[in-house]
Coordinates of N, CA and C in Angstrom, one line a residue:
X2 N 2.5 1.2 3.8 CA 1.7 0.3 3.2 C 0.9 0.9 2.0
X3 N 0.4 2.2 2.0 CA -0.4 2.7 1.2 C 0.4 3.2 -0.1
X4 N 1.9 3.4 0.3 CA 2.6 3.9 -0.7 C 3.4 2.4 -2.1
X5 N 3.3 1.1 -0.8 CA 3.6 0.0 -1.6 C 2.3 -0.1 -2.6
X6 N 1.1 0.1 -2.0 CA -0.3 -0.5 -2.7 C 0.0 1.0 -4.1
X7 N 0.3 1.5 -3.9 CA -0.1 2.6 -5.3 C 1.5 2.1 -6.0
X8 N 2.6 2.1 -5.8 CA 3.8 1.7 -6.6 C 3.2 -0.1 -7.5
X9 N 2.9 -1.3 -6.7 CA 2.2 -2.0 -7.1 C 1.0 -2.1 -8.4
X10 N 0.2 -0.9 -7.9 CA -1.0 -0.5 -8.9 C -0.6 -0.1 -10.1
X11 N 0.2 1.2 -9.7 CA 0.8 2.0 -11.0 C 1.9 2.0 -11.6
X12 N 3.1 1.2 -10.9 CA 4.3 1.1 -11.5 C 4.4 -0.1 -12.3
X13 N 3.7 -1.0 -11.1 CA 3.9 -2.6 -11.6 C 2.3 -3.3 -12.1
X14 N 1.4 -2.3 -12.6 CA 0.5 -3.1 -12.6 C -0.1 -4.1 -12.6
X15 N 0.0 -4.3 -11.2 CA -0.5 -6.0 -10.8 C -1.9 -6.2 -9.8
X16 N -2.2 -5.0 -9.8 CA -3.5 -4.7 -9.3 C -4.7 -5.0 -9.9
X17 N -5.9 -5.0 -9.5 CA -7.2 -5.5 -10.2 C -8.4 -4.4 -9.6
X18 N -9.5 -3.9 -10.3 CA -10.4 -3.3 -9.9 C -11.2 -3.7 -8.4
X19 N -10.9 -5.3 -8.3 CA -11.5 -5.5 -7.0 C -10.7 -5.6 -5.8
X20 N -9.4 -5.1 -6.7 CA -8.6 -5.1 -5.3 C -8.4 -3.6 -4.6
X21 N -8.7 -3.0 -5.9 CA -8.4 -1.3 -6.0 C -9.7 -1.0 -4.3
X22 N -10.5 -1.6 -5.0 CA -12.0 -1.4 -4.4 C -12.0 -1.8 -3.0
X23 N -11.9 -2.7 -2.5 CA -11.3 -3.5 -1.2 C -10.4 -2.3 -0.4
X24 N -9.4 -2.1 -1.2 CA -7.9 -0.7 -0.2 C -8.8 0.2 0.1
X25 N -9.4 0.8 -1.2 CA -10.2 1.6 -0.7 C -11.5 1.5 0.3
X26 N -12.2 0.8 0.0 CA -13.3 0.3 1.9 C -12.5 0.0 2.6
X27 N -11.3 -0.2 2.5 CA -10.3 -0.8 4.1 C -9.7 0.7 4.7
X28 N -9.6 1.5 3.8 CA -9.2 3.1 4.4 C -10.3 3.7 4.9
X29 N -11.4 3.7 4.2 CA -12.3 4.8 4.5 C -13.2 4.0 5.8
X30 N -12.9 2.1 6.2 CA -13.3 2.2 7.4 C -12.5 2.2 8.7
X31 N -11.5 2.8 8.0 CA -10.4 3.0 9.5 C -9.2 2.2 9.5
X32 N -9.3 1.5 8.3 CA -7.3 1.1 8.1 C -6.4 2.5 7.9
X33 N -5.3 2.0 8.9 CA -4.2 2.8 8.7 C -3.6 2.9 7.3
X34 N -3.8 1.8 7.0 CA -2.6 1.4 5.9 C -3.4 0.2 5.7
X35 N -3.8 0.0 3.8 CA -3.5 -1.1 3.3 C -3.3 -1.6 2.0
X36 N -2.7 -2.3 1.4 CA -2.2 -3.2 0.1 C -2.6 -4.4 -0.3
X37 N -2.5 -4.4 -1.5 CA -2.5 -5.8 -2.0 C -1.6 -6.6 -1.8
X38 N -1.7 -8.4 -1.3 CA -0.8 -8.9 -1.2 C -1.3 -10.4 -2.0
X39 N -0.4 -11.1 -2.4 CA -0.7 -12.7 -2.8 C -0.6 -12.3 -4.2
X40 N 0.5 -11.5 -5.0 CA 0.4 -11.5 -6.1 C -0.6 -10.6 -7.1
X41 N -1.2 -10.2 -6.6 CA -2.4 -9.0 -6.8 C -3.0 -9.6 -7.7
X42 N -3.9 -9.0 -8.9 CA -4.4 -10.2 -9.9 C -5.4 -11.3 -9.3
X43 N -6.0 -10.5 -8.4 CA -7.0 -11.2 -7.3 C -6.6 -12.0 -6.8
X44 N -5.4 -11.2 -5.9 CA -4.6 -11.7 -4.4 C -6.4 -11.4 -3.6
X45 N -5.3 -10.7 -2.2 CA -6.1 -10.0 -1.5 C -5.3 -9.2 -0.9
X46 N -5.6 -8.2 0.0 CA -5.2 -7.3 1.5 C -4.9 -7.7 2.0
X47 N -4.5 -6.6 3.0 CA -3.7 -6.7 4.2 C -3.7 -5.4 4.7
X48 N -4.6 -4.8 5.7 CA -4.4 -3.7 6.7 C -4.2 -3.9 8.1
X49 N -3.3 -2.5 8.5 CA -3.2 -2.0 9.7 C -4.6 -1.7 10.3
X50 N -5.1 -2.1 11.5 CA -6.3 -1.3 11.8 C -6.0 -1.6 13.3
X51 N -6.5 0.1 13.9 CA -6.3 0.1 15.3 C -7.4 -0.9 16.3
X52 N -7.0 -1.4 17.4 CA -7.2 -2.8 18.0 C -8.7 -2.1 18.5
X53 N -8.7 -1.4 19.1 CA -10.2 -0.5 19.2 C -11.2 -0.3 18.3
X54 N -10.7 -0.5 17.0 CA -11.3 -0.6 15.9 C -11.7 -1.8 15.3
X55 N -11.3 -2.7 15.3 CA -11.0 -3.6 14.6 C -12.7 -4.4 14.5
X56 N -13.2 -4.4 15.6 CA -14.9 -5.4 15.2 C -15.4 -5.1 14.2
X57 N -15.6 -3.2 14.7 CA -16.5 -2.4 13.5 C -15.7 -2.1 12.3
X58 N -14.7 -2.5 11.9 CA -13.7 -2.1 10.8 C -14.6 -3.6 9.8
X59 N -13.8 -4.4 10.5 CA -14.4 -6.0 10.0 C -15.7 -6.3 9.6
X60 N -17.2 -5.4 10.6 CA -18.3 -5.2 10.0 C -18.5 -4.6 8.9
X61 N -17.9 -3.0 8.6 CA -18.5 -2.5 7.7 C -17.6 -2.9 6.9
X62 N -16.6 -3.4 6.5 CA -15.7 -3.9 5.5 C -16.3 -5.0 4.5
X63 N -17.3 -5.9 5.4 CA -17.9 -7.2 5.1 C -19.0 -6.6 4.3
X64 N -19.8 -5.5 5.0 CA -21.1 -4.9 4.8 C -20.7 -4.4 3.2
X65 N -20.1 -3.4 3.5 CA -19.3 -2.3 1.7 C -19.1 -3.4 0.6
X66 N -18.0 -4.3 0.8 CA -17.9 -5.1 0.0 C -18.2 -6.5 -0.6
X67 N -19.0 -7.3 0.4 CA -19.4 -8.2 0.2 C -21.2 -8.1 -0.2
X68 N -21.4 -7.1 -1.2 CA -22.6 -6.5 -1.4 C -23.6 -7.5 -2.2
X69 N -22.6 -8.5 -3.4 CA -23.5 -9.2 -4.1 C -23.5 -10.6 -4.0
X70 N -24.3 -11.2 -4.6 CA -24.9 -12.3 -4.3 C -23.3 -13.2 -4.6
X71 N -22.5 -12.9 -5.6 CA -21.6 -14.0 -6.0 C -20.3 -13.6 -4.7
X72 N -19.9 -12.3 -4.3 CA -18.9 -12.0 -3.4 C -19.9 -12.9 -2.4
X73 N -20.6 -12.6 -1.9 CA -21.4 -13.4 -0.8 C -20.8 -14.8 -0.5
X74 N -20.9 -15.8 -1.7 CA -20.5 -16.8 -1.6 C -18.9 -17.4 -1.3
X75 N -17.9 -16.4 -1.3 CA -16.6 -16.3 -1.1 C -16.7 -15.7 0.5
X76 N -17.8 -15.3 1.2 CA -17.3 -14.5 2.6 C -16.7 -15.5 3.5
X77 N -17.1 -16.7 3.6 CA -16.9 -17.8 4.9 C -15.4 -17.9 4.8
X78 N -14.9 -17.4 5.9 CA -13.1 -17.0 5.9 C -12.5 -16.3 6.0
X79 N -12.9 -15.1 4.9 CA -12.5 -14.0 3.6 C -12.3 -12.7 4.8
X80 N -12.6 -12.6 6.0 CA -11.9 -11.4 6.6 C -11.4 -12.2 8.6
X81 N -10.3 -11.9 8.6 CA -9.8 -12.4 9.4 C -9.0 -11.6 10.4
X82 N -8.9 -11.5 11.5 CA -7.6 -10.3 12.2 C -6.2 -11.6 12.8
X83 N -5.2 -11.1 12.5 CA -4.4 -11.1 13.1 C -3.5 -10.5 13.8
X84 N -2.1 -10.7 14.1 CA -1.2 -9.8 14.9 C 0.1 -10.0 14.4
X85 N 0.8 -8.6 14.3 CA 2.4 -9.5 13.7 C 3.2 -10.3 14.5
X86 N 4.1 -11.1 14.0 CA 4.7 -12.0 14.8 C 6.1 -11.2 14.4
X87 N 7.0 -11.9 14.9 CA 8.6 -11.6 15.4 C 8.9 -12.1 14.1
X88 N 8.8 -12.8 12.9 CA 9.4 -12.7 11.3 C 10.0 -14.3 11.9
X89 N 10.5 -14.6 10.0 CA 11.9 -15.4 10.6 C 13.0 -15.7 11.3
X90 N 13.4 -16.3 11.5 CA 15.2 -16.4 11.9 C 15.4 -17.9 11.8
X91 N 17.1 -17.1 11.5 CA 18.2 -18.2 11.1 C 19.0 -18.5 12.3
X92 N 19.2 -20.0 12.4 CA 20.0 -20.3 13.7 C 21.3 -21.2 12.9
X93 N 22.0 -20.5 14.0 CA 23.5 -21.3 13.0 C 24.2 -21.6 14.5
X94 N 24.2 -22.9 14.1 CA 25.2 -23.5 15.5 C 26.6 -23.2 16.0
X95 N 27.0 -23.5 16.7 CA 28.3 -22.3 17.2 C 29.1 -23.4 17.1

């Protein structure tokens, strides 16, 4: 993930300062791994974070970056956990 988020940034510059800023609070509060996703260009993320971790990841993530009064007004939603699922599939009748 971290290696997609810098090829993204630097090869394809499709990154944005507030996205840069985001990867980075998502690493330094305990993401394994994370990237920009949704097109970057003020997409958003996407981290790995271990399941032990995850409340206080979600706190200080909200706390670091959601510092001003205008991010403030975008929080209701803006950090969510999920779980991976099993992907697509194609069914083809026999």
């Amino acid at each position: 993930m971290n290696e997609s988020y810098i090829s993204c940034k630097e090869m394809y510059e499709c990154s944005c300062p507030e996205l840069d800023r985001l990867v980075d609070i998502c690493l330094q509060f305990g993401a394994i791994g994370s990237r920009l996703t949704g097109a970057g260009w003020g997409g958003c993320t996407v981290s790995m974070v271990p399941t032990d971790k995850l409340n206080t990841f979600l706190k200080n993530v909200e706390k670091a970056y959601y510092q001003t009064d205008m991010q403030k007004l975008t929080l209701e939603n803006s950090l969510f956990a999920t779980k991976p699922g099993r992907g697509a599939l194609v069914f083809v009748e026999a």
